[in-house]
Every structure is written in structure tokens, then in C-alpha cells.
Short mmCIF file of C-alpha atoms and ligand atoms in Angstrom, two decimals:
data_model
loop_
_atom_site.label_atom_id
_atom_site.label_comp_id
_atom_site.label_asym_id
_atom_site.label_seq_id
_atom_site.Cartn_x
_atom_site.Cartn_y
_atom_site.Cartn_z
CA MET A 1 -12.14 5.20 -4.53
CA PRO A 2 -8.75 3.23 -4.75
CA ILE A 3 -5.99 5.06 -6.23
CA LEU A 4 -4.15 2.20 -7.42
CA SER A 5 -6.18 -1.28 -7.85
CA ALA A 6 -4.31 -4.88 -9.05
CA GLN A 7 -7.17 -6.86 -9.78
CA HIS A 8 -6.28 -10.82 -10.72
CA LEU A 9 -2.76 -9.96 -12.55
CA ASN A 10 -0.88 -12.59 -13.46
CA PHE A 11 2.57 -12.44 -15.01
CA ILE A 12 5.03 -15.28 -16.68
CA TYR A 13 8.19 -14.72 -17.80
CA GLY A 14 9.58 -16.98 -21.24
CA LYS A 15 6.00 -17.80 -21.61
CA GLY A 16 5.66 -21.30 -23.87
CA THR A 17 9.64 -21.98 -23.56
CA PRO A 18 11.01 -24.04 -20.79
CA TYR A 19 12.24 -21.21 -18.86
CA GLU A 20 8.69 -20.57 -18.34
CA LYS A 21 8.53 -18.19 -14.84
CA HIS A 22 5.25 -17.57 -13.22
CA ALA A 23 6.27 -14.60 -11.17
CA VAL A 24 3.26 -12.65 -10.23
CA HIS A 25 0.46 -15.39 -9.61
CA ASP A 26 -3.38 -13.42 -9.28
CA ILE A 27 -2.65 -10.94 -7.34
CA SER A 28 -5.32 -8.41 -6.46
CA PHE A 29 -4.95 -5.55 -3.96
CA SER A 30 -6.09 -1.94 -3.88
CA VAL A 31 -4.17 1.24 -2.39
CA GLU A 32 -5.96 4.08 -1.06
CA PRO A 33 -5.10 7.61 -2.07
CA GLY A 34 -2.46 8.83 0.73
CA GLU A 35 -2.17 5.45 1.49
CA ILE A 36 1.73 4.00 2.40
CA VAL A 37 2.18 0.59 1.23
CA GLY A 38 4.95 -1.15 2.29
CA ILE A 39 5.63 -4.86 0.25
CA ILE A 40 7.73 -7.78 1.45
CA GLY A 41 8.68 -11.33 0.63
CA HIS A 42 11.60 -13.42 -0.15
CA THR A 43 14.19 -12.95 -3.31
CA GLY A 44 12.32 -13.65 -5.82
CA SER A 45 8.35 -13.09 -5.02
CA GLY A 46 7.77 -11.74 -7.49
CA LYS A 47 8.42 -8.00 -5.53
CA SER A 48 10.01 -6.37 -8.67
CA THR A 49 7.93 -7.78 -10.93
CA LEU A 50 4.72 -6.55 -9.81
CA MET A 51 5.80 -3.21 -9.51
CA GLN A 52 6.32 -3.04 -12.70
CA LEU A 53 3.19 -4.77 -13.76
CA LEU A 54 1.74 -1.75 -11.45
CA ASN A 55 2.84 1.41 -13.75
CA GLY A 56 2.87 -0.25 -16.52
CA LEU A 57 6.33 -0.93 -17.78
CA LEU A 58 5.71 -4.96 -18.28
CA LYS A 59 2.11 -5.94 -19.54
CA PRO A 60 0.37 -8.69 -17.86
CA MET A 61 -1.18 -11.52 -19.29
CA ASN A 62 -4.23 -11.54 -17.35
CA GLY A 63 -5.75 -8.95 -15.22
CA THR A 64 -6.34 -5.28 -14.50
CA VAL A 65 -4.40 -2.28 -13.13
CA THR A 66 -6.42 1.01 -12.76
CA VAL A 67 -5.17 3.97 -11.89
CA ASP A 68 -7.78 6.26 -10.44
CA GLY A 69 -10.62 4.05 -11.68
CA GLN A 70 -8.63 3.74 -15.72
CA ASP A 71 -7.95 0.37 -16.66
CA ILE A 72 -4.32 1.26 -17.95
CA TRP A 73 -4.10 -0.97 -20.92
CA GLN A 74 -7.30 -0.25 -22.35
CA ASN A 75 -5.92 1.79 -24.94
CA PRO A 76 -1.92 0.40 -25.23
CA LYS A 77 -1.27 3.75 -27.02
CA THR A 78 -1.96 5.91 -23.51
CA ILE A 79 0.19 4.02 -21.40
CA ARG A 80 2.74 6.56 -21.45
CA LYS A 81 0.43 8.91 -18.99
CA TYR A 82 0.48 6.17 -16.77
CA ARG A 83 3.77 5.48 -16.15
CA PHE A 84 4.26 9.43 -15.71
CA GLN A 85 1.35 9.02 -12.87
CA VAL A 86 2.54 5.80 -11.19
CA GLY A 87 6.18 6.91 -11.07
CA LEU A 88 8.83 3.67 -10.30
CA VAL A 89 12.39 4.13 -8.72
CA PHE A 90 14.78 0.80 -9.50
CA GLN A 91 16.10 -0.87 -7.42
CA TYR A 92 19.91 0.59 -6.98
CA PRO A 93 18.42 3.70 -8.91
CA GLU A 94 21.68 5.67 -9.18
CA TYR A 95 23.28 2.94 -11.60
CA GLN A 96 20.60 4.89 -14.25
CA LEU A 97 22.10 8.47 -13.58
CA PHE A 98 23.71 9.07 -16.60
CA ASP A 99 22.97 13.26 -17.85
CA GLU A 100 25.89 15.48 -17.58
CA THR A 101 24.60 17.42 -14.49
CA VAL A 102 22.30 16.23 -12.10
CA GLU A 103 20.06 19.26 -12.80
CA LYS A 104 19.29 17.49 -16.20
CA ASP A 105 19.13 14.48 -14.50
CA ILE A 106 16.22 15.09 -12.39
CA ALA A 107 15.12 17.26 -15.41
CA PHE A 108 14.67 14.43 -17.87
CA GLY A 109 11.24 12.77 -16.38
CA PRO A 110 9.34 16.46 -16.25
CA LYS A 111 10.60 16.90 -19.93
CA ASN A 112 9.58 14.07 -21.52
CA MET A 113 5.84 14.85 -20.10
CA GLY A 114 6.33 17.80 -22.03
CA LEU A 115 6.05 20.36 -19.39
CA THR A 116 7.31 24.50 -20.18
CA GLU A 117 10.76 25.22 -19.03
CA GLU A 118 9.94 27.00 -16.39
CA GLU A 119 7.99 24.64 -15.21
CA ILE A 120 10.68 21.99 -15.43
CA GLY A 121 12.88 24.24 -13.56
CA GLU A 122 10.47 24.84 -10.42
CA ARG A 123 10.29 20.76 -10.18
CA VAL A 124 13.60 20.57 -10.06
CA LEU A 125 14.04 22.71 -7.66
CA ARG A 126 10.97 21.40 -5.41
CA ALA A 127 12.38 17.81 -6.01
CA ALA A 128 15.78 18.87 -5.31
CA GLU A 129 14.50 20.48 -1.97
CA LEU A 130 12.49 17.54 -1.00
CA VAL A 131 15.31 14.74 -0.83
CA ASP A 132 17.51 17.41 0.82
CA LEU A 133 20.04 17.99 -2.23
CA PRO A 134 21.28 21.00 -1.87
CA PRO A 135 21.19 23.53 -4.62
CA HIS A 136 25.00 23.83 -5.33
CA LEU A 137 24.80 20.27 -6.11
CA LEU A 138 22.82 20.49 -9.04
CA PRO A 139 25.24 21.96 -11.35
CA LYS A 140 27.59 19.08 -10.66
CA SER A 141 28.03 15.70 -12.22
CA PRO A 142 25.83 13.13 -10.53
CA PHE A 143 29.49 10.70 -10.63
CA ASP A 144 31.13 13.51 -8.09
CA LEU A 145 28.20 12.65 -5.66
CA SER A 146 28.25 10.74 -2.14
CA GLY A 147 26.45 7.02 -2.96
CA GLY A 148 23.71 8.74 -0.91
CA GLU A 149 23.60 11.64 -2.71
CA LYS A 150 23.51 9.80 -6.05
CA ARG A 151 20.32 7.74 -4.47
CA ARG A 152 18.54 10.90 -3.67
CA ALA A 153 18.97 12.20 -6.85
CA ALA A 154 17.90 8.96 -8.62
CA ILE A 155 14.74 9.64 -6.66
CA ALA A 156 14.51 13.13 -7.61
CA GLY A 157 14.17 12.42 -11.07
CA VAL A 158 10.93 10.53 -10.28
CA ILE A 159 9.12 12.95 -8.05
CA ALA A 160 9.67 15.87 -10.27
CA MET A 161 7.49 13.72 -12.64
CA GLU A 162 5.24 14.71 -9.81
CA PRO A 163 3.26 10.58 -9.40
CA LYS A 164 0.02 10.25 -8.18
CA VAL A 165 1.62 6.74 -7.25
CA LEU A 166 5.15 6.70 -6.16
CA ILE A 167 7.00 3.60 -6.24
CA LEU A 168 10.24 2.86 -4.53
CA ASP A 169 12.06 -0.78 -4.96
CA GLU A 170 14.04 -1.10 -1.98
CA PRO A 171 14.86 2.35 -1.73
CA THR A 172 16.86 2.38 1.62
CA ALA A 173 19.26 -0.93 -0.01
CA GLY A 174 22.98 -1.00 0.67
CA LEU A 175 23.00 2.29 2.55
CA ASP A 176 24.12 3.46 6.35
CA PRO A 177 21.75 3.78 8.95
CA LYS A 178 21.87 7.44 8.31
CA GLY A 179 21.42 7.52 4.57
CA ARG A 180 18.59 5.28 5.01
CA GLN A 181 16.89 7.24 7.49
CA THR A 182 17.20 9.80 5.02
CA ILE A 183 15.44 8.25 2.83
CA LEU A 184 12.55 7.28 4.95
CA GLU A 185 11.92 10.63 6.11
CA MET A 186 11.93 12.21 2.04
CA ILE A 187 9.24 8.81 1.60
CA LYS A 188 7.39 10.59 4.43
CA ALA A 189 7.71 14.11 3.08
CA TYR A 190 6.55 12.67 -0.10
CA ASN A 191 3.52 11.42 0.87
CA GLN A 192 2.42 14.08 3.55
CA LYS A 193 3.28 17.27 1.10
CA THR A 194 1.81 15.86 -2.00
CA GLY A 195 -1.30 13.30 -0.78
CA ALA A 196 0.52 10.83 -2.87
CA ALA A 197 -0.11 6.82 -2.46
CA VAL A 198 3.74 5.18 -1.70
CA LEU A 199 4.30 1.85 -2.45
CA PHE A 200 7.46 0.76 -1.27
CA VAL A 201 8.95 -2.79 -1.66
CA SER A 202 11.75 -3.15 1.48
CA HIS A 203 13.82 -5.99 3.31
CA ASN A 204 14.37 -4.45 6.08
CA MET A 205 10.90 -4.61 8.77
CA GLU A 206 12.32 -2.13 10.78
CA ASP A 207 11.60 0.34 7.73
CA VAL A 208 7.65 -1.15 6.85
CA ALA A 209 7.01 -0.80 10.57
CA ALA A 210 7.65 2.73 10.64
CA LEU A 211 6.38 3.80 7.54
CA ALA A 212 3.78 1.29 6.42
CA HIS A 213 -0.13 1.83 6.84
CA ARG A 214 -0.36 -1.51 5.35
CA VAL A 215 1.76 -4.08 4.34
CA LEU A 216 1.52 -6.56 1.36
CA VAL A 217 3.30 -9.84 1.79
CA LEU A 218 3.97 -11.75 -1.15
CA SER A 219 5.74 -15.79 -1.86
CA GLY A 220 6.24 -17.82 -4.53
CA GLY A 221 4.64 -14.86 -6.46
CA LYS A 222 1.18 -15.03 -4.71
CA GLU A 223 -0.24 -13.27 -1.89
CA VAL A 224 0.03 -14.33 1.61
CA LEU A 225 -1.37 -11.15 3.90
CA PHE A 226 -2.66 -7.47 3.16
CA ASP A 227 -3.28 -5.94 6.02
CA THR A 228 -1.82 -3.61 8.92
CA PRO A 229 1.99 -3.74 10.48
CA ASP A 230 -0.01 -4.95 13.45
CA LYS A 231 -2.10 -7.78 12.16
CA VAL A 232 0.59 -8.75 9.76
CA PHE A 233 3.59 -8.93 12.44
CA ALA A 234 0.91 -10.53 14.56
CA GLN A 235 1.47 -13.46 12.23
CA SER A 236 5.03 -14.68 13.16
CA GLU A 237 4.96 -17.70 12.29
CA THR A 238 3.30 -17.25 9.02
CA LEU A 239 6.64 -14.83 8.08
CA GLN A 240 9.16 -17.44 9.74
CA ASN A 241 8.16 -20.17 7.84
CA LEU A 242 8.76 -17.33 4.28
CA SER A 243 12.31 -16.76 5.51
CA LEU A 244 11.11 -13.01 7.38
CA ASP A 245 11.30 -11.65 9.62
CA VAL A 246 9.58 -9.36 12.01
CA PRO A 247 10.18 -5.92 13.26
CA VAL A 248 12.21 -5.86 16.38
CA ALA A 249 9.72 -4.63 18.60
CA THR A 250 7.38 -7.59 17.86
CA ARG A 251 10.40 -9.89 18.72
CA ILE A 252 11.08 -8.27 22.09
CA MET A 253 7.14 -8.37 22.74
CA LEU A 254 6.99 -11.96 21.75
CA GLY A 255 9.67 -12.85 24.36
CA LEU A 256 7.89 -11.26 26.92
CA LYS A 257 5.11 -12.92 25.53
CA GLN A 258 6.95 -16.24 26.13
CA LYS A 259 7.98 -15.77 29.61
CA GLY A 260 4.58 -15.27 30.78
CA PHE A 261 4.00 -11.15 30.28
CA ALA A 262 0.71 -10.11 29.81
CA VAL A 263 1.78 -7.96 26.93
CA LYS A 264 -0.75 -6.38 23.89
CA ASP A 265 -0.73 -7.84 20.85
CA GLY A 266 0.23 -5.77 17.66
CA ILE A 267 3.01 -4.08 18.94
CA TYR A 268 5.56 -3.43 15.94
CA THR A 269 7.57 0.22 17.24
CA LEU A 270 10.14 1.13 19.72
CA GLU A 271 8.03 3.96 20.94
CA ALA A 272 5.15 1.42 21.45
CA ALA A 273 7.11 -1.21 22.73
CA ALA A 274 9.02 1.06 25.18
CA ASP A 275 5.00 2.69 26.34
CA GLU A 276 3.99 -1.33 26.88
CA ILE A 277 7.08 -2.58 29.30
CA ALA A 278 6.85 1.35 31.22
CA ARG A 279 2.65 -0.20 31.59
CA LEU A 280 4.10 -3.83 32.47
CA LYS A 281 6.23 -2.57 35.40
CA LYS A 282 4.01 -0.43 36.78
CA GLU A 283 1.28 -2.94 37.19
CA GLY A 284 4.17 -5.12 38.47
CA GLY A 285 3.24 -6.81 35.06
CA ALA A 286 3.54 -10.74 34.99
CA ASN A 287 0.56 -13.23 35.11
CA ALA A 288 2.19 -16.24 35.23
N1 LIG B 301 13.99 -11.03 -16.90
C1 LIG B 301 13.72 -12.34 -16.51
N2 LIG B 301 13.37 -13.80 -17.02
C2 LIG B 301 12.83 -14.26 -16.59
N3 LIG B 301 12.94 -14.55 -15.35
C3 LIG B 301 12.65 -13.67 -14.29
C4 LIG B 301 13.01 -12.29 -14.74
N4 LIG B 301 13.01 -11.63 -13.58
C5 LIG B 301 12.63 -12.18 -12.92
N5 LIG B 301 12.21 -13.22 -13.36
C6 LIG B 301 11.70 -14.87 -12.31
O1 LIG B 301 10.80 -13.96 -11.81
C7 LIG B 301 10.54 -14.63 -10.15
C8 LIG B 301 10.60 -13.12 -9.82
O2 LIG B 301 11.47 -12.59 -9.76
P1 LIG B 301 11.45 -10.72 -8.99
O3 LIG B 301 12.33 -10.16 -9.09
O4 LIG B 301 9.90 -9.94 -9.51
O5 LIG B 301 11.27 -11.32 -7.38
P2 LIG B 301 11.93 -10.13 -6.34
O6 LIG B 301 10.59 -10.77 -5.05
O7 LIG B 301 12.03 -9.01 -6.61
O8 LIG B 301 12.95 -10.78 -5.38
P3 LIG B 301 14.33 -9.72 -5.15
O9 LIG B 301 13.99 -9.43 -3.35
O10 LIG B 301 15.79 -10.76 -5.21
O11 LIG B 301 14.75 -8.01 -5.86
C9 LIG B 301 12.58 -14.85 -9.94
O12 LIG B 301 11.90 -16.56 -9.87
C10 LIG B 301 12.83 -14.24 -10.90
O13 LIG B 301 13.69 -15.43 -11.27
MG1 LIG B 302 13.23 -7.25 -6.73
#
């Protein structure tokens, strides 16, 4: 059974006003336990709106979201439960750090869940370790951390709730390559250690190629593709028409193909590209 499922989701901002905007249009897709899904789409395509529908921060006008087979809006009084089960890390989450210490900030979510002090303490340490925040930073003010550390502290606050589904809205935006790498490794570690499903929004195709088992492509609030990365990145024309990129490795393979080399389809990581080029060299390559 899917851990998370969206069925015919619709969301309209400012319904009935002149500013009405149909931001999410009949979107249906399902995520299996342990799966990592990358969400891509041009600015304004509805990615953030969809993420907020999935954890019950926004209520759909039509359609349902189910977590573990349960309709999250069946009883609106229990919606909070699902916000803990589907943890959402906003874009630039570091702007939401507010407590006196990093430790208190990370503890905020678990505290709201009504856990014991002991359990909260353990979760804070586990989450901090997972995002690679050393213990000596915990008593500090979040405002004394570096940009990358702040981002990780904010993510730790959601991870400490131990959600079954972790959603991150552009988790690597604005970070340098090293900061980006740390976040990607952290996402993978959370997924592998806990078996949680992860959804992440990204403008960076390399990040999507490196992490995602499946990719959801949105345009104008609609679902365009939902498939494995090799299948999605093989549709380079569709992506280009949506002003989206393909990973560097895919671009290199397309270039070779256009020059008449018999390269395999479905390559989207640099490792696979290197293997393919080595194979071509060995076999003497060109077929044209
Ligand atoms: N609070 C709001 N009120 C009215 N319209 C909104 C609101 N939030 C978003 N929209 C509109 O809904 C559409 C989808 O916005 P959304 O933020 O979900 O897109 P996005 O894919 O996350 O974009 P980005 O890549 O820029 O983050 C856009 O046209 C946007 O202008
Ligand atoms: Mg957004």
C-alpha cells in the first residue's frame, strides 16, 4: 500500500475573486514507503502548493490525500496528527528559527507532539546527528550559526518529529556545492535509516538525478510526467518546452547521439555516462 497518495487534488487561491488562481489541477500520484520522489517544474507550477496540500496545511477544494490509506481530512479535528506524520520543510526554513537555542528549536516539534522530556532529548540528539550538527552547537543561539548550519538545524526540527513522509521544498536552494552535498547526503541517510519516504522539490536536475527513484513534473498546476528518472530525462524535448533542464550527463549523451554515436538511452548520472563512454571507446563507438 502506498504510504502517501494524492487523488484528483485541486486547489484554487482566492476562489470567486478576480485574483482566482487554479494552482493545483487534478493531480493524482502515489508514493511507496521508502521511496524518494523529486518534484520539478517551472516557477509558479504549483510545487509548493502541492506540498502544503500533502501535509494538510492547505485543504483541497476537491480530491483526497491519504496517508497509510487514511483520508487526512476525514475528520478535520485529527489533521494535526497527519502534520506530524508528513513533515514539511519549507523553502528557506532557516528564516523560521526563533528559539533561544538550537536545541530548543529542534525540540519544538517533538514537544508539540506531547512526548516525554526524555524522548524529546533523545530525538533532538538523533536529529542533530543525522543532519551533521555537532553537539557543541546545540546550546548556541540559532542566529550564531552559519547559513548551512541554520538550514540543517531547521531541517532537524522536522526530522525530530520522525515523520513517515519527509517533504522538503527546495532544500538546497542558495547553498554552496559543499552545503548542497551535505543536505543531499542527509536526505539519503534519513531515508535509509528510517525507511521513510521523501519528497523533495528542486530546480537542480543533478540533485534529482542523484537522489530520486521517481520524478514528478508539474506545469501550470498540472501533472505532466510521473516516472523513473531515466524515463523522465529521456523526454528532453518535453522538459525543454517547460523551460526545464536535463542533467549534465543526459545532455552529454544527447550530444553524442546527435553526432551518430550509438549511446544507450536512459543515462542521467555522471557515473553511468563515464561507463557508457568507456564502453563506446572499447567498442570503437560511432555507427555513422
Ligand atoms: N497565497 C497565494 N495567494 C494567491 N496566489 C498564490 C499564493 N501562493 C501561490 N499562488 C499562485 O499559485 C501558483 C502556484 O504557486 P506555487 O508557489 O505553488 O508555485 P511553485 O511551483 O512552488 O513556484 P516556485 O518555483 O516559484 O517556488 C502561482 O501562480 C502563484 O502565483
Ligand atoms: Mg515554491
